[in-house]
Amino acid sequence: MRFLRTDSASADPDTLKYSSSRDRGGSSSYGLQPSNSAVVSRQRHDDTRVHTDIQNDEKGGYSVNGGSGENTYGRKSLGQELRVNNVTSPEFTSIQHGSRALAIKDMRKSQERSMSYSEESRLSNLLRRITREDDRDRRLATVKQLKEFIQQPENKLVLVKQLDNILAAVHDVLNESSKLLQELRQEGACCLGLLCASLSYEAEKIFKWIFSKFSSSAKDEVKLLYLCATYKALETVGEKKAFSSVMQLVMTSLQSILENVDTPELLCKCVKCILLVARCYPHIFSTNFRDTVDILVGWHIDHTQKPSLTQQVSGWLQSLEPFWVADLAFSTTLLGQFLEDMEAYAEDLSHVASGESVDEDLAALLRVFSTVVRSIGERFSPIRGPPITEAYVTDVLYRVMRCVTAANQVFFSEAVLTAANECVGVLLGSLDPSMTIHCDMVITYGLDQLENCQTCGTDYIISVLNLLTLIVEQINTKLPSSFVEKLFIPSSKLLFLRYHKEKEVVAVAHAVYQAVLSLKNIPVLETAYKLILGEMTCALNNLLHSLQLPDACSEIKHEAFKNHVFNVDNAKFVVIFDLSALTTIGNAKNSLIGVSLYLECFVLFSLKPLFIACVSVLFTTVIMSVFPESL
């Protein structure tokens, strides 16, 4: 039933009940008057009849026990004349039944009224205790009781009548200054949100009150509580559309708040409210999409913020994927603006002495560019058609790489290169492997990044190795053998990164091996396979030398590792690492190692003795480390 909204929160509950009665019955008050009149009339008639019968009985003119009911003159008695002839007539039945129904209705109204007064008294008592109670625990318990009271549907009329008092009490709770009352204030914010959700027909008044108090509050922690209440209201109602009539007001207010917040805490809570609106009322949010994005992008490129906040903002933007796709013209225009700004910053680097601030700005632009591409999702693919074409993606990819290369020639910046590797990877991943791209520039870019890895931080190393894996997967059969040789020769930085102290680095290095060994290009795969086996043989022979044993598997030595020397620890690690990569790929369903007859024979006749020798030597070195005097 749709509730009628009153002008004041202190409306008389009786008035609301009567309004409901009018809605249901149409004219219950109108039917009350004739029914009472009929009852009084019958009572008077019966009294007259009884009095007359007694008098006539004394005179002997009337038959008291029935009879013909006529006097000596053949007339009906006064009681008979006044008595209704047909007691089964509809008029009589309707009067009798209507009177009974009204009596029952009046009794129920009386009961409801007394119950309402009882609940109103209970609510008043709760509010009084909330504002006057000094004991922290008892006050918290009272607020929790208020929360339960608000959630009971039968209390809605009482809540409407006491709405102003409830808001005043909650306002006092939220503005408590003691940090010891934080839980109490959180519960108060929850009560406010639940109240708005429960009295959805009063939502406009409550939301206006919330946003007014937010604007007038001087403390950020109090503002945060009002946003918590807003979020609770939106979350509770969810997709029921109970706030449809006021959602434009809510969205406009949240947008205004978003434009003026200056702390990460307020930003996070405000954005969470907006994302709820976007999910439940997309038609309302769509008109604010661009403005919301502009503000979030500003936070995203602010390199003075913590990386965790930047990642959070990136996640918010990506969660709006349907709106990015729906407004693709805006999305691609924004990417174009980012790209132009990147190129401008790259040029500025040659004119500054240190470049400290400029390189941070450039890194921030690269990060937000990657975020927007991810936000467009699967739609950012040439396969899906214009405006995202193969030529468009290829052009953007090369412009990004040229921009980063130019910046790197001025000075080295891990922040810029880490963001650039992520950006190049996102663009490269949007291209289908079957599409023709100029591989040389991408391969050169990836190998150049690898050269800088050994002395850099973990984030940069991981970005480089992830990019190399992606290059292998995307270019795939078009990869030249020279690329694989540079990855696996003894001087390659990839081989050194396997010894990194961070397990995550070792894992992504292992992923590069797996990607190469999964290629469908037999000449390239053979090159990689021989280099890996050659390294394993070299490591094995170094272990044999430590045990004063002769070399093994001389037939599968590789020239590149002819003069290479491993210490014992590194030799053991290399054997285990390479065996792990080979066995993983060998078991893969689509691996050419598993299906190619040529390579299968190579495995049977070359790898088997090497594997046996490796296991034997590893076992021996373990025994010696535990029992050095046993051999």
Coordinates of N, CA and C in Angstrom, one line a residue, residues 410-516:
V410 N 66.6 10.2 -21.1 CA 67.0 11.4 -20.3 C 67.5 10.9 -19.0
F411 N 66.7 10.1 -18.3 CA 67.1 9.5 -17.0 C 66.2 8.3 -16.7
F412 N 66.8 7.4 -15.9 CA 66.1 6.2 -15.6 C 65.1 6.4 -14.4
S413 N 63.9 6.0 -14.6 CA 62.9 6.1 -13.5 C 62.1 4.8 -13.4
E414 N 62.3 4.1 -12.3 CA 61.5 2.9 -12.1 C 60.0 3.1 -12.1
A415 N 59.6 4.2 -11.5 CA 58.1 4.4 -11.5 C 57.5 4.5 -12.9
V416 N 58.2 5.3 -13.7 CA 57.8 5.4 -15.1 C 57.8 4.1 -15.8
L417 N 58.9 3.4 -15.7 CA 59.0 2.1 -16.5 C 58.1 1.1 -16.0
T418 N 57.8 1.0 -14.7 CA 56.9 0.0 -14.1 C 55.5 0.3 -14.6
A419 N 55.1 1.6 -14.6 CA 53.8 2.0 -15.2 C 53.7 1.7 -16.7
A420 N 54.8 2.0 -17.4 CA 54.8 1.8 -18.8 C 54.7 0.3 -19.2
N421 N 55.4 -0.5 -18.4 CA 55.3 -2.0 -18.7 C 53.9 -2.5 -18.6
E422 N 53.2 -2.0 -17.5 CA 51.8 -2.3 -17.3 C 50.9 -1.9 -18.5
C423 N 51.2 -0.6 -18.9 CA 50.4 0.0 -20.0 C 50.6 -0.8 -21.3
V424 N 51.9 -1.1 -21.6 CA 52.2 -1.8 -22.9 C 51.5 -3.2 -22.8
G425 N 51.6 -3.8 -21.6 CA 51.0 -5.1 -21.5 C 49.5 -5.1 -21.7
V426 N 48.8 -4.1 -21.2 CA 47.4 -4.0 -21.3 C 47.0 -3.8 -22.8
L427 N 47.7 -3.0 -23.5 CA 47.5 -2.7 -24.9 C 47.8 -4.0 -25.8
L428 N 48.9 -4.6 -25.5 CA 49.3 -5.8 -26.2 C 48.3 -6.9 -26.0
G429 N 47.8 -7.0 -24.8 CA 46.8 -8.1 -24.5 C 45.5 -7.9 -25.2
S430 N 45.2 -6.7 -25.6 CA 43.9 -6.4 -26.3 C 43.9 -6.9 -27.7
L431 N 45.2 -7.1 -28.2 CA 45.3 -7.6 -29.6 C 45.2 -9.1 -29.7
D432 N 44.5 -9.6 -30.7 CA 44.4 -11.0 -30.9 C 45.8 -11.5 -31.5
P433 N 46.3 -12.7 -31.0 CA 47.6 -13.1 -31.5 C 47.7 -13.3 -33.0
S434 N 46.5 -13.5 -33.7 CA 46.5 -13.7 -35.1 C 46.7 -12.4 -35.9
M435 N 46.6 -11.2 -35.2 CA 46.7 -9.9 -35.9 C 48.1 -9.6 -36.2
T436 N 48.3 -8.9 -37.3 CA 49.7 -8.6 -37.7 C 50.1 -7.3 -37.0
I437 N 51.2 -7.4 -36.2 CA 51.8 -6.2 -35.6 C 53.3 -6.3 -35.9
H438 N 53.9 -5.2 -35.8 CA 55.4 -5.1 -36.0 C 56.1 -5.6 -34.7
C439 N 56.6 -6.8 -34.8 CA 57.1 -7.5 -33.6 C 58.4 -6.9 -33.1
D440 N 59.2 -6.4 -34.0 CA 60.6 -6.0 -33.6 C 60.6 -5.0 -32.5
M441 N 59.7 -3.9 -32.6 CA 59.7 -2.9 -31.6 C 59.3 -3.4 -30.3
V442 N 58.3 -4.2 -30.2 CA 57.8 -4.8 -29.0 C 58.9 -5.7 -28.3
I443 N 59.5 -6.5 -29.1 CA 60.5 -7.4 -28.6 C 61.7 -6.6 -28.1
T444 N 62.1 -5.7 -28.9 CA 63.3 -4.8 -28.4 C 62.9 -4.1 -27.1
Y445 N 61.7 -3.6 -27.0 CA 61.3 -2.9 -25.8 C 61.4 -3.9 -24.6
G446 N 60.9 -5.1 -24.8 CA 60.9 -6.0 -23.7 C 62.3 -6.4 -23.2
L447 N 63.2 -6.7 -24.2 CA 64.5 -7.1 -23.8 C 65.3 -5.9 -23.2
D448 N 65.0 -4.7 -23.7 CA 65.6 -3.5 -23.0 C 65.2 -3.4 -21.6
Q449 N 64.0 -3.7 -21.3 CA 63.5 -3.6 -19.9 C 64.2 -4.6 -19.0
L450 N 64.4 -5.8 -19.6 CA 65.0 -6.9 -18.9 C 66.5 -6.5 -18.5
E451 N 67.1 -5.8 -19.3 CA 68.5 -5.4 -19.0 C 68.6 -4.6 -17.7
N452 N 67.6 -3.9 -17.3 CA 67.6 -3.0 -16.2 C 67.2 -3.6 -14.9
C453 N 66.8 -4.9 -15.0 CA 66.1 -5.6 -13.8 C 67.0 -5.8 -12.6
Q454 N 68.2 -6.2 -12.8 CA 69.0 -6.8 -11.7 C 69.2 -5.9 -10.5
T455 N 69.2 -4.6 -10.7 CA 69.4 -3.6 -9.6 C 68.2 -2.9 -9.2
C456 N 67.0 -3.3 -9.7 CA 65.8 -2.6 -9.5 C 64.9 -3.3 -8.4
G457 N 63.8 -2.6 -8.1 CA 62.9 -3.1 -7.0 C 62.0 -4.2 -7.6
T458 N 61.3 -4.8 -6.6 CA 60.5 -6.0 -6.9 C 59.4 -5.7 -7.9
D459 N 58.7 -4.6 -7.7 CA 57.6 -4.2 -8.5 C 58.0 -4.1 -10.0
Y460 N 59.1 -3.4 -10.2 CA 59.6 -3.3 -11.6 C 60.0 -4.6 -12.2
I461 N 60.7 -5.5 -11.4 CA 61.1 -6.8 -12.0 C 59.9 -7.6 -12.4
I462 N 58.9 -7.6 -11.5 CA 57.7 -8.4 -11.8 C 57.0 -7.8 -13.1
S463 N 56.9 -6.5 -13.2 CA 56.3 -5.9 -14.4 C 57.0 -6.3 -15.6
V464 N 58.4 -6.4 -15.6 CA 59.2 -6.8 -16.8 C 58.9 -8.3 -17.1
L465 N 59.0 -9.1 -16.1 CA 58.8 -10.6 -16.4 C 57.4 -10.9 -16.9
N466 N 56.4 -10.2 -16.3 CA 55.0 -10.3 -16.8 C 54.9 -9.9 -18.3
L467 N 55.6 -8.8 -18.6 CA 55.5 -8.3 -20.0 C 56.2 -9.3 -20.9
L468 N 57.3 -9.9 -20.5 CA 58.0 -10.9 -21.4 C 57.1 -12.1 -21.6
T469 N 56.4 -12.5 -20.6 CA 55.5 -13.6 -20.7 C 54.4 -13.3 -21.7
L470 N 53.8 -12.1 -21.6 CA 52.8 -11.6 -22.5 C 53.3 -11.5 -24.0
I471 N 54.5 -11.0 -24.1 CA 55.1 -10.9 -25.5 C 55.2 -12.3 -26.1
V472 N 55.6 -13.3 -25.3 CA 55.7 -14.6 -25.8 C 54.4 -15.2 -26.2
E473 N 53.4 -15.0 -25.4 CA 52.0 -15.5 -25.7 C 51.4 -14.8 -26.8
Q474 N 51.6 -13.5 -27.0 CA 50.9 -12.7 -28.0 C 51.5 -12.9 -29.4
I475 N 52.8 -12.7 -29.4 CA 53.5 -12.9 -30.7 C 53.7 -14.3 -31.1
N476 N 53.9 -15.2 -30.2 CA 53.8 -16.6 -30.3 C 54.7 -17.1 -31.5
T477 N 54.1 -17.7 -32.5 CA 54.8 -18.3 -33.6 C 55.6 -17.4 -34.4
K478 N 55.4 -16.1 -34.2 CA 56.2 -15.1 -35.0 C 57.4 -14.7 -34.3
L479 N 57.6 -15.3 -33.1 CA 58.9 -14.9 -32.3 C 60.1 -15.5 -33.1
P480 N 61.1 -14.7 -33.2 CA 62.4 -15.2 -33.8 C 63.2 -16.0 -32.7
S481 N 64.0 -16.9 -33.2 CA 64.9 -17.7 -32.3 C 65.8 -16.8 -31.6
S482 N 66.2 -15.7 -32.1 CA 67.2 -14.8 -31.5 C 66.6 -14.3 -30.1
F483 N 65.3 -14.1 -30.1 CA 64.7 -13.6 -28.8 C 64.8 -14.7 -27.7
V484 N 64.6 -15.9 -28.1 CA 64.7 -17.0 -27.1 C 66.2 -17.2 -26.7
E485 N 67.1 -17.0 -27.6 CA 68.5 -17.2 -27.2 C 68.9 -16.1 -26.2
K486 N 68.4 -14.9 -26.4 CA 68.7 -13.8 -25.5 C 68.1 -14.0 -24.1
L487 N 67.0 -14.8 -24.1 CA 66.4 -15.1 -22.8 C 67.2 -16.1 -22.0
F488 N 67.8 -17.1 -22.7 CA 68.3 -18.3 -21.9 C 69.8 -18.4 -22.0
I489 N 70.5 -17.5 -22.6 CA 72.0 -17.6 -22.6 C 72.5 -17.3 -21.2
P490 N 73.8 -17.7 -20.9 CA 74.3 -17.5 -19.5 C 74.3 -16.0 -19.0
S491 N 74.4 -15.1 -19.9 CA 74.5 -13.7 -19.5 C 73.1 -13.0 -19.3
S492 N 72.0 -13.8 -19.6 CA 70.7 -13.2 -19.5 C 70.3 -12.9 -18.1
K493 N 69.7 -11.7 -17.9 CA 69.3 -11.3 -16.6 C 68.1 -12.2 -16.1
L494 N 67.4 -12.9 -17.0 CA 66.4 -13.8 -16.5 C 66.9 -14.9 -15.7
L495 N 68.1 -15.4 -16.0 CA 68.7 -16.5 -15.3 C 69.1 -16.0 -13.9
F496 N 69.6 -14.8 -13.7 CA 69.9 -14.3 -12.4 C 68.7 -14.0 -11.5
L497 N 67.6 -13.7 -12.2 CA 66.4 -13.3 -11.4 C 65.8 -14.6 -10.8
R498 N 66.2 -15.8 -11.2 CA 65.7 -17.0 -10.6 C 66.1 -17.2 -9.2
Y499 N 67.2 -16.5 -8.8 CA 67.8 -16.6 -7.5 C 67.3 -15.6 -6.5
H500 N 66.3 -14.8 -7.0 CA 65.8 -13.7 -6.2 C 65.2 -14.2 -4.9
K501 N 65.4 -13.3 -3.9 CA 64.9 -13.7 -2.5 C 63.4 -13.7 -2.4
E502 N 62.7 -12.9 -3.3 CA 61.2 -12.9 -3.3 C 60.7 -14.0 -4.1
K503 N 59.8 -14.8 -3.4 CA 59.2 -16.0 -4.1 C 58.4 -15.6 -5.3
E504 N 57.7 -14.4 -5.2 CA 56.9 -13.9 -6.3 C 57.7 -13.7 -7.6
V505 N 58.9 -13.2 -7.4 CA 59.8 -13.0 -8.6 C 60.2 -14.3 -9.2
V506 N 60.5 -15.3 -8.4 CA 60.9 -16.7 -8.9 C 59.7 -17.3 -9.6
A507 N 58.5 -17.0 -9.1 CA 57.3 -17.6 -9.7 C 57.0 -17.0 -11.1
V508 N 57.2 -15.7 -11.3 CA 57.0 -15.1 -12.6 C 58.1 -15.4 -13.5
A509 N 59.3 -15.6 -13.0 CA 60.4 -16.1 -13.9 C 60.1 -17.5 -14.4
H510 N 59.5 -18.3 -13.6 CA 59.1 -19.7 -14.0 C 58.0 -19.6 -15.0
A511 N 57.2 -18.6 -14.9 CA 56.1 -18.4 -15.9 C 56.7 -18.1 -17.3
V512 N 57.8 -17.3 -17.3 CA 58.4 -17.0 -18.6 C 58.9 -18.3 -19.3
Y513 N 59.5 -19.2 -18.5 CA 60.0 -20.5 -19.0 C 58.8 -21.3 -19.6
Q514 N 57.7 -21.3 -18.8 CA 56.5 -22.1 -19.2 C 55.9 -21.6 -20.5
A515 N 55.9 -20.2 -20.6 CA 55.3 -19.6 -21.8 C 56.2 -20.0 -23.1
V516 N 57.5 -19.9 -22.9 CA 58.4 -20.3 -24.1 C 58.3 -21.7 -24.4

